[in-house]
Short mmCIF file of C-alpha atoms in Angstrom, two decimals:
data_model
loop_
_atom_site.label_atom_id
_atom_site.label_comp_id
_atom_site.label_asym_id
_atom_site.label_seq_id
_atom_site.Cartn_x
_atom_site.Cartn_y
_atom_site.Cartn_z
CA MET A 1 -33.57 -76.24 35.45
CA ALA A 2 -37.05 -75.59 36.85
CA HIS A 3 -40.05 -76.63 34.80
CA GLY A 4 -41.25 -73.85 32.53
CA GLN A 5 -37.97 -71.90 32.58
CA PRO A 6 -36.38 -71.22 29.17
CA MET A 7 -33.30 -73.24 28.25
CA PRO A 8 -30.04 -71.27 28.45
CA VAL A 9 -28.64 -70.05 25.13
CA ALA A 10 -25.65 -72.39 25.50
CA GLY A 11 -28.02 -75.34 25.75
CA LEU A 12 -29.88 -74.26 22.63
CA LEU A 13 -26.65 -73.96 20.65
CA LEU A 14 -25.24 -77.32 21.79
CA PRO A 15 -26.76 -79.42 18.92
CA TYR A 16 -25.46 -76.91 16.36
CA ARG A 17 -22.02 -76.92 17.95
CA LYS A 18 -21.90 -80.74 17.81
CA ARG A 19 -22.90 -80.74 14.14
CA TYR A 20 -20.26 -78.09 13.39
CA ILE A 21 -17.52 -80.08 15.11
CA THR A 22 -18.59 -83.27 13.32
CA ALA A 23 -18.53 -81.45 9.98
CA MET A 24 -15.06 -80.00 10.65
CA VAL A 25 -13.69 -83.40 11.69
CA SER A 26 -15.09 -84.96 8.50
CA LYS A 27 -13.68 -82.11 6.38
CA THR A 28 -10.20 -82.47 7.89
CA ARG A 29 -10.22 -86.24 7.41
CA ASP A 30 -11.35 -85.88 3.80
CA ARG A 31 -8.58 -83.35 3.20
CA LEU A 32 -5.92 -85.69 4.58
CA ILE A 33 -7.19 -88.60 2.46
CA GLU A 34 -7.22 -86.51 -0.73
CA VAL A 35 -3.72 -85.14 -0.13
CA ALA A 36 -2.42 -88.64 0.62
CA ARG A 37 -4.08 -89.97 -2.55
CA GLN A 38 -2.34 -87.35 -4.67
CA LEU A 39 1.04 -88.01 -3.05
CA PHE A 40 0.68 -91.80 -3.40
CA ALA A 41 -0.17 -91.38 -7.08
CA ARG A 42 2.78 -89.02 -7.73
CA LYS A 43 5.51 -90.45 -5.47
CA GLY A 44 4.26 -93.96 -4.73
CA VAL A 45 3.12 -95.31 -1.38
CA GLU A 46 6.57 -96.46 -0.34
CA ASN A 47 8.21 -93.08 -1.00
CA THR A 48 5.54 -91.01 0.78
CA THR A 49 5.93 -90.26 4.49
CA MET A 50 3.47 -89.01 7.08
CA ALA A 51 5.57 -85.83 7.21
CA ASP A 52 5.00 -85.37 3.47
CA ILE A 53 1.25 -85.64 3.99
CA ALA A 54 1.38 -83.19 6.90
CA THR A 55 3.31 -80.62 4.84
CA ALA A 56 1.15 -80.95 1.73
CA SER A 57 -2.11 -80.76 3.71
CA GLU A 58 -0.85 -77.84 5.82
CA LYS A 59 -1.70 -79.81 8.94
CA GLY A 60 0.62 -80.67 11.79
CA ARG A 61 1.84 -84.24 12.27
CA ARG A 62 -0.07 -84.34 15.55
CA THR A 63 -3.29 -83.66 13.60
CA ILE A 64 -2.60 -86.51 11.17
CA TYR A 65 -1.95 -88.99 13.96
CA THR A 66 -5.23 -87.94 15.57
CA TYR A 67 -7.03 -89.37 12.53
CA PHE A 68 -4.67 -92.14 11.37
CA LYS A 69 -2.28 -94.27 13.39
CA ASN A 70 0.19 -94.77 10.55
CA LYS A 71 0.67 -94.61 6.78
CA ARG A 72 -0.92 -97.99 6.19
CA GLU A 73 -4.10 -96.80 7.85
CA ILE A 74 -4.35 -93.70 5.69
CA HIS A 75 -3.49 -95.82 2.63
CA GLN A 76 -6.40 -98.10 3.50
CA ALA A 77 -8.67 -95.04 3.75
CA VAL A 78 -7.52 -93.91 0.30
CA ILE A 79 -8.29 -97.36 -1.15
CA GLU A 80 -11.76 -97.34 0.42
CA ARG A 81 -12.52 -93.84 -0.86
CA GLU A 82 -11.35 -94.60 -4.41
CA SER A 83 -13.28 -97.87 -4.47
CA GLU A 84 -16.47 -96.17 -3.28
CA GLN A 85 -16.15 -93.40 -5.86
CA LEU A 86 -15.45 -95.84 -8.70
CA VAL A 87 -18.42 -98.07 -7.86
CA ALA A 88 -20.66 -95.00 -7.54
CA ARG A 89 -19.63 -93.79 -11.01
CA GLU A 90 -20.27 -97.20 -12.53
CA ARG A 91 -23.63 -97.52 -10.80
CA ARG A 92 -24.73 -94.14 -12.20
CA ILE A 93 -23.79 -95.41 -15.67
CA GLN A 94 -25.80 -98.62 -15.20
CA GLN A 95 -28.86 -96.76 -13.87
CA SER A 96 -28.88 -94.17 -16.65
CA SER A 97 -31.42 -94.19 -19.49
CA ALA A 98 -28.73 -94.71 -22.16
CA PRO A 99 -28.76 -97.79 -24.43
CA ALA A 100 -26.97 -100.83 -22.97
CA ALA A 101 -24.17 -100.57 -25.56
CA GLU A 102 -23.47 -97.00 -24.51
CA LYS A 103 -23.52 -98.04 -20.85
CA LEU A 104 -21.02 -100.83 -21.49
CA ASP A 105 -18.73 -98.50 -23.43
CA SER A 106 -18.79 -95.96 -20.58
CA PHE A 107 -18.30 -98.69 -17.95
CA LEU A 108 -15.23 -100.06 -19.74
CA ARG A 109 -13.67 -96.61 -20.17
CA VAL A 110 -14.18 -95.75 -16.50
CA ARG A 111 -12.81 -99.13 -15.37
CA PHE A 112 -9.78 -99.18 -17.66
CA GLY A 113 -9.07 -95.53 -16.89
CA SER A 114 -8.94 -96.33 -13.20
CA MET A 115 -6.65 -99.32 -13.75
CA LEU A 116 -4.38 -97.24 -15.97
CA GLN A 117 -3.95 -94.67 -13.19
CA THR A 118 -3.16 -97.41 -10.65
CA GLY A 119 -0.64 -99.01 -12.98
CA ARG A 120 1.40 -95.81 -13.08
CA GLN A 121 2.67 -96.24 -9.54
CA PRO A 122 6.41 -96.89 -9.90
CA GLU A 123 6.87 -99.12 -6.84
CA ALA A 124 4.16 -101.62 -7.75
CA LEU A 125 6.40 -104.68 -7.28
CA SER A 126 8.20 -103.64 -4.09
CA LEU A 127 7.72 -105.88 -1.05
CA ARG A 128 6.27 -103.11 1.09
CA ASN A 129 3.77 -102.14 -1.58
CA LEU A 130 2.69 -105.76 -1.98
CA LEU A 131 1.98 -105.80 1.75
CA ASP A 132 -0.06 -102.61 1.39
CA TRP A 133 -2.02 -104.20 -1.44
CA LYS A 134 -2.70 -107.23 0.75
CA LEU A 135 -3.97 -104.89 3.47
CA GLY A 136 -6.48 -103.36 1.05
CA GLY A 137 -7.38 -106.68 -0.52
CA LYS A 138 -10.66 -107.11 1.32
CA THR A 139 -11.83 -103.65 0.29
CA ARG A 140 -10.85 -104.24 -3.33
CA ARG A 141 -12.51 -107.65 -3.44
CA LEU A 142 -15.74 -106.20 -2.07
CA ALA A 143 -15.64 -103.39 -4.64
CA ALA A 144 -14.82 -105.87 -7.42
CA ARG A 145 -17.88 -107.96 -6.56
CA LYS A 146 -20.07 -104.85 -6.74
CA GLU A 147 -18.52 -103.90 -10.07
CA MET A 148 -19.08 -107.34 -11.56
CA GLU A 149 -22.72 -107.22 -10.51
CA ILE A 150 -23.09 -103.84 -12.22
CA LEU A 151 -21.43 -105.28 -15.34
CA ARG A 152 -23.80 -108.27 -15.30
CA LEU A 153 -26.82 -105.96 -15.11
CA ILE A 154 -25.59 -104.03 -18.14
CA ILE A 155 -24.88 -107.22 -20.09
CA ARG A 156 -28.23 -108.74 -19.14
CA GLU A 157 -29.99 -105.61 -20.37
CA GLY A 158 -28.02 -105.59 -23.62
CA VAL A 159 -28.74 -109.25 -24.33
CA LYS A 160 -32.44 -108.83 -23.54
CA LYS A 161 -32.71 -105.87 -25.92
CA GLY A 162 -30.71 -107.59 -28.66
CA GLU A 163 -27.75 -105.20 -28.41
CA PHE A 164 -25.26 -107.91 -27.40
CA ASP A 165 -24.54 -111.42 -28.58
CA PRO A 166 -25.20 -113.48 -25.41
CA VAL A 167 -22.42 -116.00 -26.03
CA GLN A 168 -19.82 -113.28 -26.59
CA ALA A 169 -21.15 -111.20 -23.70
CA GLU A 170 -20.82 -114.16 -21.35
CA ARG A 171 -17.10 -114.32 -22.19
CA LEU A 172 -16.54 -110.69 -21.31
CA GLU A 173 -16.39 -110.98 -17.51
CA PRO A 174 -13.42 -113.41 -17.19
CA LEU A 175 -11.63 -111.49 -19.95
CA LEU A 176 -11.87 -108.29 -17.93
CA VAL A 177 -10.34 -110.05 -14.93
CA PHE A 178 -7.33 -111.08 -17.01
CA LEU A 179 -6.98 -107.57 -18.42
CA ALA A 180 -7.11 -106.09 -14.91
CA HIS A 181 -4.04 -108.09 -13.90
CA ALA A 182 -2.20 -106.86 -16.98
CA PHE A 183 -2.88 -103.24 -16.03
CA PHE A 184 -1.22 -103.73 -12.65
CA ASN A 185 2.04 -104.77 -14.32
CA PRO A 186 4.47 -101.82 -13.83
CA MET A 187 6.14 -102.72 -17.16
CA LEU A 188 2.87 -102.28 -19.07
CA ARG A 189 3.47 -98.71 -20.21
CA GLU A 190 7.08 -99.38 -21.16
CA ASN A 191 6.12 -102.42 -23.23
CA LEU A 192 3.31 -100.51 -24.94
CA GLU A 193 5.67 -97.65 -25.77
CA VAL A 194 8.04 -100.12 -27.46
CA LEU A 195 5.12 -101.01 -29.73
CA GLY A 196 4.33 -97.34 -30.30
CA TYR A 197 1.24 -97.18 -28.07
CA SER A 198 0.39 -94.90 -25.18
CA GLY A 199 -1.73 -96.31 -22.37
CA GLU A 200 -4.59 -94.10 -23.47
CA LEU A 201 -4.43 -95.22 -27.11
CA ALA A 202 -4.24 -98.87 -26.07
CA THR A 203 -7.28 -98.36 -23.84
CA GLU A 204 -9.23 -96.76 -26.68
CA GLN A 205 -8.46 -99.62 -29.05
CA MET A 206 -9.20 -102.25 -26.43
CA VAL A 207 -12.62 -100.76 -25.64
CA SER A 208 -13.45 -100.53 -29.37
CA PHE A 209 -12.41 -104.15 -29.86
CA LEU A 210 -14.53 -105.40 -26.95
CA MET A 211 -17.56 -103.41 -28.06
CA GLU A 212 -17.32 -104.88 -31.56
CA ALA A 213 -16.85 -108.37 -30.10
CA VAL A 214 -20.13 -108.35 -28.16
CA LYS A 215 -22.26 -107.05 -31.04
CA PRO A 216 -24.65 -109.63 -32.51
CA ALA A 217 -23.91 -110.70 -36.07
CA PRO A 218 -26.07 -108.83 -38.61
CA GLY A 219 -29.31 -110.71 -39.23
CA GLN A 220 -28.41 -113.43 -36.73
CA PRO A 221 -31.59 -115.00 -35.27
CA ALA A 222 -31.89 -115.55 -31.54
CA THR A 223 -31.36 -119.24 -30.83
CA ASP A 224 -32.76 -121.14 -27.88
CA ARG A 225 -29.33 -121.00 -26.24
CA GLN A 226 -29.22 -117.21 -26.62
CA GLN A 227 -32.67 -116.84 -25.13
CA LEU A 228 -31.69 -119.00 -22.16
CA ASN A 229 -28.57 -116.94 -21.55
CA THR A 230 -30.61 -113.82 -20.88
CA THR A 231 -31.45 -115.31 -17.51
CA GLN A 232 -28.08 -116.93 -16.86
CA ILE A 233 -25.69 -114.02 -17.37
#
């Protein structure tokens, strides 16, 4: 094109066309991940096929394989998306202007609610599902580290402001790890129902118990150990 001549219309529209294509590709990928997530939650990973995802998303199988090589790859994408969304929700809680006790209550409800949903998957102990969990292990471990850092920030704030007993608060983190493993037991709901509890009621009582446990005793003075823990937690 000679210097000074106007650029052809097609050339002017090229950047917009590229952005449109990128947006459509992202939209299609997001749609496939969301449909797969819903199917995995309802039918289980093992019982969901790529054909099921194609039918539910109203996309052809060829389209799905353009974005994901196999079911494990789309399962990994679902894990990554859920982990990102969960951490984002917890970070918004931690960065809010609410009191630390309210932040911790909200954090626990979000975390236990997520674990309760995961624990509903019926094939949780099958060999293939264990392999899928191993595949997503790195993603989950990274998300777990981020979550624990968010929890520590909330606890540190609560201890500093006198809302939490520092000794009790320090015990909370390993306790949550143990509870997380319990939620992934596929027999959890059945065992709770034998005792007359729903998963939701058990979660409510567990959060209430933990919140009471970290409260400082009425009139309890801050000891040197408590003051030191504000920087150690």
